[in-house]
PDB file of C-alpha atoms in Angstrom:
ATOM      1  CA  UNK A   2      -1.350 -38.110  68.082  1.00 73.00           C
ATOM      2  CA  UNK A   3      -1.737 -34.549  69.684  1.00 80.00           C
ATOM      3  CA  UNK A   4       1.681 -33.839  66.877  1.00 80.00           C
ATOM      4  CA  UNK A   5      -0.748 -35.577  64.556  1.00 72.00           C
ATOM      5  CA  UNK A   6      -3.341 -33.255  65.133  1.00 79.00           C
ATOM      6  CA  UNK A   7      -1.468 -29.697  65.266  1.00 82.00           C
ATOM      7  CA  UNK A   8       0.015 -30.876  61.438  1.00 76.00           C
ATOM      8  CA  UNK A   9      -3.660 -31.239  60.485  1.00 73.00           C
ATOM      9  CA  UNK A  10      -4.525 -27.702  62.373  1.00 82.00           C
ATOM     10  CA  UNK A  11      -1.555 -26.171  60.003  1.00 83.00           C
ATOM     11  CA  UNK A  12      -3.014 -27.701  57.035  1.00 82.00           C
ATOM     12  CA  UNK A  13       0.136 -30.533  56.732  1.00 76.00           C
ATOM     13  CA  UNK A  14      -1.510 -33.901  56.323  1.00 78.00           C
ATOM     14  CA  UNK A  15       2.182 -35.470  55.317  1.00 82.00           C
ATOM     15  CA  UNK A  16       3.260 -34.074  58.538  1.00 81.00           C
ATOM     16  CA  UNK A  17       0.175 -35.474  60.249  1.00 79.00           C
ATOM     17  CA  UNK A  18       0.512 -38.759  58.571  1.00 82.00           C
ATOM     18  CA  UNK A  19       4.048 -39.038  60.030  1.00 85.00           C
ATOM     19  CA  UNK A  20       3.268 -38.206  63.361  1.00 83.00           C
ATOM     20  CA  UNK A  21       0.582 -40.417  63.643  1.00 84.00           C
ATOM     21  CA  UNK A  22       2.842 -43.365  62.132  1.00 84.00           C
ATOM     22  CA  UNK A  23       5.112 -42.517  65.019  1.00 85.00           C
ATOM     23  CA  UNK A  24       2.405 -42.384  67.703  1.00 85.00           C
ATOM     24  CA  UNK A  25       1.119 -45.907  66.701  1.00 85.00           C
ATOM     25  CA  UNK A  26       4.936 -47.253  66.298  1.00 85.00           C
ATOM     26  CA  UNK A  27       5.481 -46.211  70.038  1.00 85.00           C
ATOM     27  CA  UNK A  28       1.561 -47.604  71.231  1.00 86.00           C
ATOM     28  CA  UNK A  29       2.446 -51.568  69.559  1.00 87.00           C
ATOM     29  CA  UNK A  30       5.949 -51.230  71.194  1.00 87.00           C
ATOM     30  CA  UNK A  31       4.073 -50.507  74.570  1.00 87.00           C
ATOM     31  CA  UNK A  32       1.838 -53.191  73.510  1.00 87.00           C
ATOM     32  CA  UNK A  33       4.288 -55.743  73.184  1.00 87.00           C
ATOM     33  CA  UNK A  34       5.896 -54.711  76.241  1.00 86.00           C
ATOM     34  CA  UNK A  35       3.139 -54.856  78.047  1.00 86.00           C
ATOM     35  CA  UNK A  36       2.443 -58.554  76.487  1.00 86.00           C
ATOM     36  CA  UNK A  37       5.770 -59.490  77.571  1.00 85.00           C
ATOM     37  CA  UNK A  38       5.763 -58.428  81.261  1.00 84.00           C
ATOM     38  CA  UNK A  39       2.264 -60.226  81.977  1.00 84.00           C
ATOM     39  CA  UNK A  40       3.445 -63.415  80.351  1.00 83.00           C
ATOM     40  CA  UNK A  41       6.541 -62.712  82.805  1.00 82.00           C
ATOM     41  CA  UNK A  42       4.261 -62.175  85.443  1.00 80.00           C
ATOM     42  CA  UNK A  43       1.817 -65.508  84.990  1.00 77.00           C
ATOM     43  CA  UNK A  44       4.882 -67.228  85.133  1.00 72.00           C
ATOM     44  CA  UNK A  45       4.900 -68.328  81.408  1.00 58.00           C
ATOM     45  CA  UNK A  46       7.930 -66.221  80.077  1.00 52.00           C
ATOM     46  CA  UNK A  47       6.446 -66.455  76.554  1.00 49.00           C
ATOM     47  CA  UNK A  48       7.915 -63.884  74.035  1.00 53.00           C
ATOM     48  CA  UNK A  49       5.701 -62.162  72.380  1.00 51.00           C
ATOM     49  CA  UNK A  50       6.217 -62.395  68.431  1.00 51.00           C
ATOM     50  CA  UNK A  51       7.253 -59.541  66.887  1.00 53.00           C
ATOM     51  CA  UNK A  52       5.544 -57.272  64.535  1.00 49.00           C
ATOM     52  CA  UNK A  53       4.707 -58.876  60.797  1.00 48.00           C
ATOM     53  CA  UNK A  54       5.459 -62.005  62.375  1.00 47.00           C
ATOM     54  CA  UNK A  55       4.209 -65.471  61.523  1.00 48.00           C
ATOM     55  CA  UNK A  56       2.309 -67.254  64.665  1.00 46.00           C
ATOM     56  CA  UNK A  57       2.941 -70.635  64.958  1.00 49.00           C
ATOM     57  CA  UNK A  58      -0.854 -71.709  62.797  1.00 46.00           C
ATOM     58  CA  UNK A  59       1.349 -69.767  59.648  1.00 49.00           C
ATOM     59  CA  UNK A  60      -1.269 -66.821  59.487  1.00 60.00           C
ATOM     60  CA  UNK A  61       0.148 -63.391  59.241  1.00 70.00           C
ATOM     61  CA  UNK A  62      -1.548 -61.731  62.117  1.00 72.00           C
ATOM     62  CA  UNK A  63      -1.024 -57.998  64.386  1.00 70.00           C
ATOM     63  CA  UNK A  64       0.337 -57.996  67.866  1.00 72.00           C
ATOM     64  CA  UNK A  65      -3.657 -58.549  68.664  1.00 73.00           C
ATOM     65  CA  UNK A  66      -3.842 -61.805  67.535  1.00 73.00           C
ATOM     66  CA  UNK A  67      -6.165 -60.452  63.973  1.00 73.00           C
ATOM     67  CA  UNK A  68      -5.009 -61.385  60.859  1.00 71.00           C
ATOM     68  CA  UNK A  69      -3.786 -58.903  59.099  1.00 69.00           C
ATOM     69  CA  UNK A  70      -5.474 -57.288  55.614  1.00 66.00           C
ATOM     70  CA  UNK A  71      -3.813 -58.424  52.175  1.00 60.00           C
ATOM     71  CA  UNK A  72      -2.510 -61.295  53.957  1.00 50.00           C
ATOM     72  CA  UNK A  73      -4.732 -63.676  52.025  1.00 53.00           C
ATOM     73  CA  UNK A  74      -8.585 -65.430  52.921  1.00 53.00           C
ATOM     74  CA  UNK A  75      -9.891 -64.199  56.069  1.00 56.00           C
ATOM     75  CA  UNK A  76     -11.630 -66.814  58.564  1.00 60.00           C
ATOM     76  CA  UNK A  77     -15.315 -65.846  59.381  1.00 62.00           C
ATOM     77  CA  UNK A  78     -15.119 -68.664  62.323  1.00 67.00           C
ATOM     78  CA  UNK A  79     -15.397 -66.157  65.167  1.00 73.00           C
ATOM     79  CA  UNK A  80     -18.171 -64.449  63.039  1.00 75.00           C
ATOM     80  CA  UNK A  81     -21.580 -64.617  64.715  1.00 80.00           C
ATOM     81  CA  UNK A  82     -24.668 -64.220  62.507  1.00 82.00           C
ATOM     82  CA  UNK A  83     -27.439 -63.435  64.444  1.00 80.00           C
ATOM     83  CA  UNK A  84     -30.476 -65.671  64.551  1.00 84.00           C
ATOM     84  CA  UNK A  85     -34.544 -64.887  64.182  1.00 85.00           C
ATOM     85  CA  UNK A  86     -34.300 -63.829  68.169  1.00 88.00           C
ATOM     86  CA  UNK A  87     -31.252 -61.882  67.932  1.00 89.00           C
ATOM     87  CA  UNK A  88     -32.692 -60.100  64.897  1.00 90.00           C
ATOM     88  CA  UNK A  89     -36.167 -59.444  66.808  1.00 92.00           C
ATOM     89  CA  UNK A  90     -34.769 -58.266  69.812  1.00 92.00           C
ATOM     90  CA  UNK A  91     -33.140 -55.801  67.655  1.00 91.00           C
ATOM     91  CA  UNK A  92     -36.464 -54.821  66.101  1.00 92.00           C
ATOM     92  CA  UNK A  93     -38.049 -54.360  69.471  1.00 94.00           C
ATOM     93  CA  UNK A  94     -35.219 -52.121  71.116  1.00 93.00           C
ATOM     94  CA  UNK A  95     -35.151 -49.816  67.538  1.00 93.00           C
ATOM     95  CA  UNK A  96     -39.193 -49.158  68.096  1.00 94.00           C
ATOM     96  CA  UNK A  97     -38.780 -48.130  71.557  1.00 94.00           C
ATOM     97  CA  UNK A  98     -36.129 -45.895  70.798  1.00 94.00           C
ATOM     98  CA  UNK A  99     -38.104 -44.511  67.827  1.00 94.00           C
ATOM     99  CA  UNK A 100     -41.196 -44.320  70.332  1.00 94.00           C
ATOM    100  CA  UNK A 101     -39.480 -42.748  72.882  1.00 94.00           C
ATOM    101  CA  UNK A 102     -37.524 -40.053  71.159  1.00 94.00           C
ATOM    102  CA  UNK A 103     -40.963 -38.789  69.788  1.00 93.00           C
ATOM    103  CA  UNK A 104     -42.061 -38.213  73.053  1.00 92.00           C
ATOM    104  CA  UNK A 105     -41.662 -34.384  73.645  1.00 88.00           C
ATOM    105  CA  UNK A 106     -42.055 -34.170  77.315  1.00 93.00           C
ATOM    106  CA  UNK A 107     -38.671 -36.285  78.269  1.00 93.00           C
ATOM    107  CA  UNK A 108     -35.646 -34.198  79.293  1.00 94.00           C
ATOM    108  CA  UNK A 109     -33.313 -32.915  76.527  1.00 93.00           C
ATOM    109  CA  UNK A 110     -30.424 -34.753  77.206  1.00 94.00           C
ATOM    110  CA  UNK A 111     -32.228 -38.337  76.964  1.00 94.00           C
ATOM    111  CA  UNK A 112     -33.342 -37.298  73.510  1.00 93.00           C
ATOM    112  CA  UNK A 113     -30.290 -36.334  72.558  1.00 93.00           C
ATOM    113  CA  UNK A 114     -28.662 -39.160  73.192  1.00 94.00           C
ATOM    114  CA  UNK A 115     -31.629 -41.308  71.614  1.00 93.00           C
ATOM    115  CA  UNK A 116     -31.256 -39.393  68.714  1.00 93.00           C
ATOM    116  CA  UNK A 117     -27.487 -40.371  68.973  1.00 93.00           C
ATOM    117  CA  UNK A 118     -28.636 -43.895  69.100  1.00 92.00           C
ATOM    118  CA  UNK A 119     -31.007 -43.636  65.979  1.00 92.00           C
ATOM    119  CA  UNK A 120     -28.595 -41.966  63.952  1.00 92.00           C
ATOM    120  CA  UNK A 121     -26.365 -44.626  64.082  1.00 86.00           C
ATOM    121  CA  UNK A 122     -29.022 -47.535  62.884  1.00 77.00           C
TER     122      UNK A 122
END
């Protein structure tokens, strides 16, 4: 990523766009790896599929267990839509951010980083 970042600096985004291919080749092998040696160590010896591959369900899916994009429908079963309470509670902790940041006399860095918080909802 850091090579990734210096191509960018020089004004190379193909060079960038390499590097950063490389860098995320090398983090999903240490992934795997990593996959591989605590199945080893829970005393399951389960290989870990390998990139592209097809779990045993048939979905196409990344070495994180998501399916993958442009692999057909997505599932929305682990989607949670929040209910009334969920969406109230929300409500409540948005007003007394937006109360407290217009309170002058706090200390800078708490409005900053209420301001943070506003900015991104």
């Amino acid at each position: 990523m850091g090579q990734a970042g210096r191509a960018l600096s020089e004004g190379s985004p193909e060079d960038a766009v390499e590097a950063q291919g490389r860098a995320l080749e090398a983090l999903q092998q240490g992934l795997q790896g990593m996959a591989q040696q605590m199945a080893r160590q829970m005393g399951r010896g389960t290989r870990v599929a390998p990139r592209n591959a097809t779990n045993g369900r048939g979905q196409n899916t990344d070495p994180l267990g998501r399916q993958m994009t442009g692999q057909g429908a997505t599932s929305t079963d682990s989607v949670k839509i929040p209910d009334h309470g969920d969406l109230q509670r929300a409500r409540e902790i948005l007003e007394e951010l937006r109360r407290r940041a217009s309170e002058a006399g706090r200390p800078k860095e708490e409005l900053d980083y209420i301001d943070r918080l506003l900015k991104r909802f």
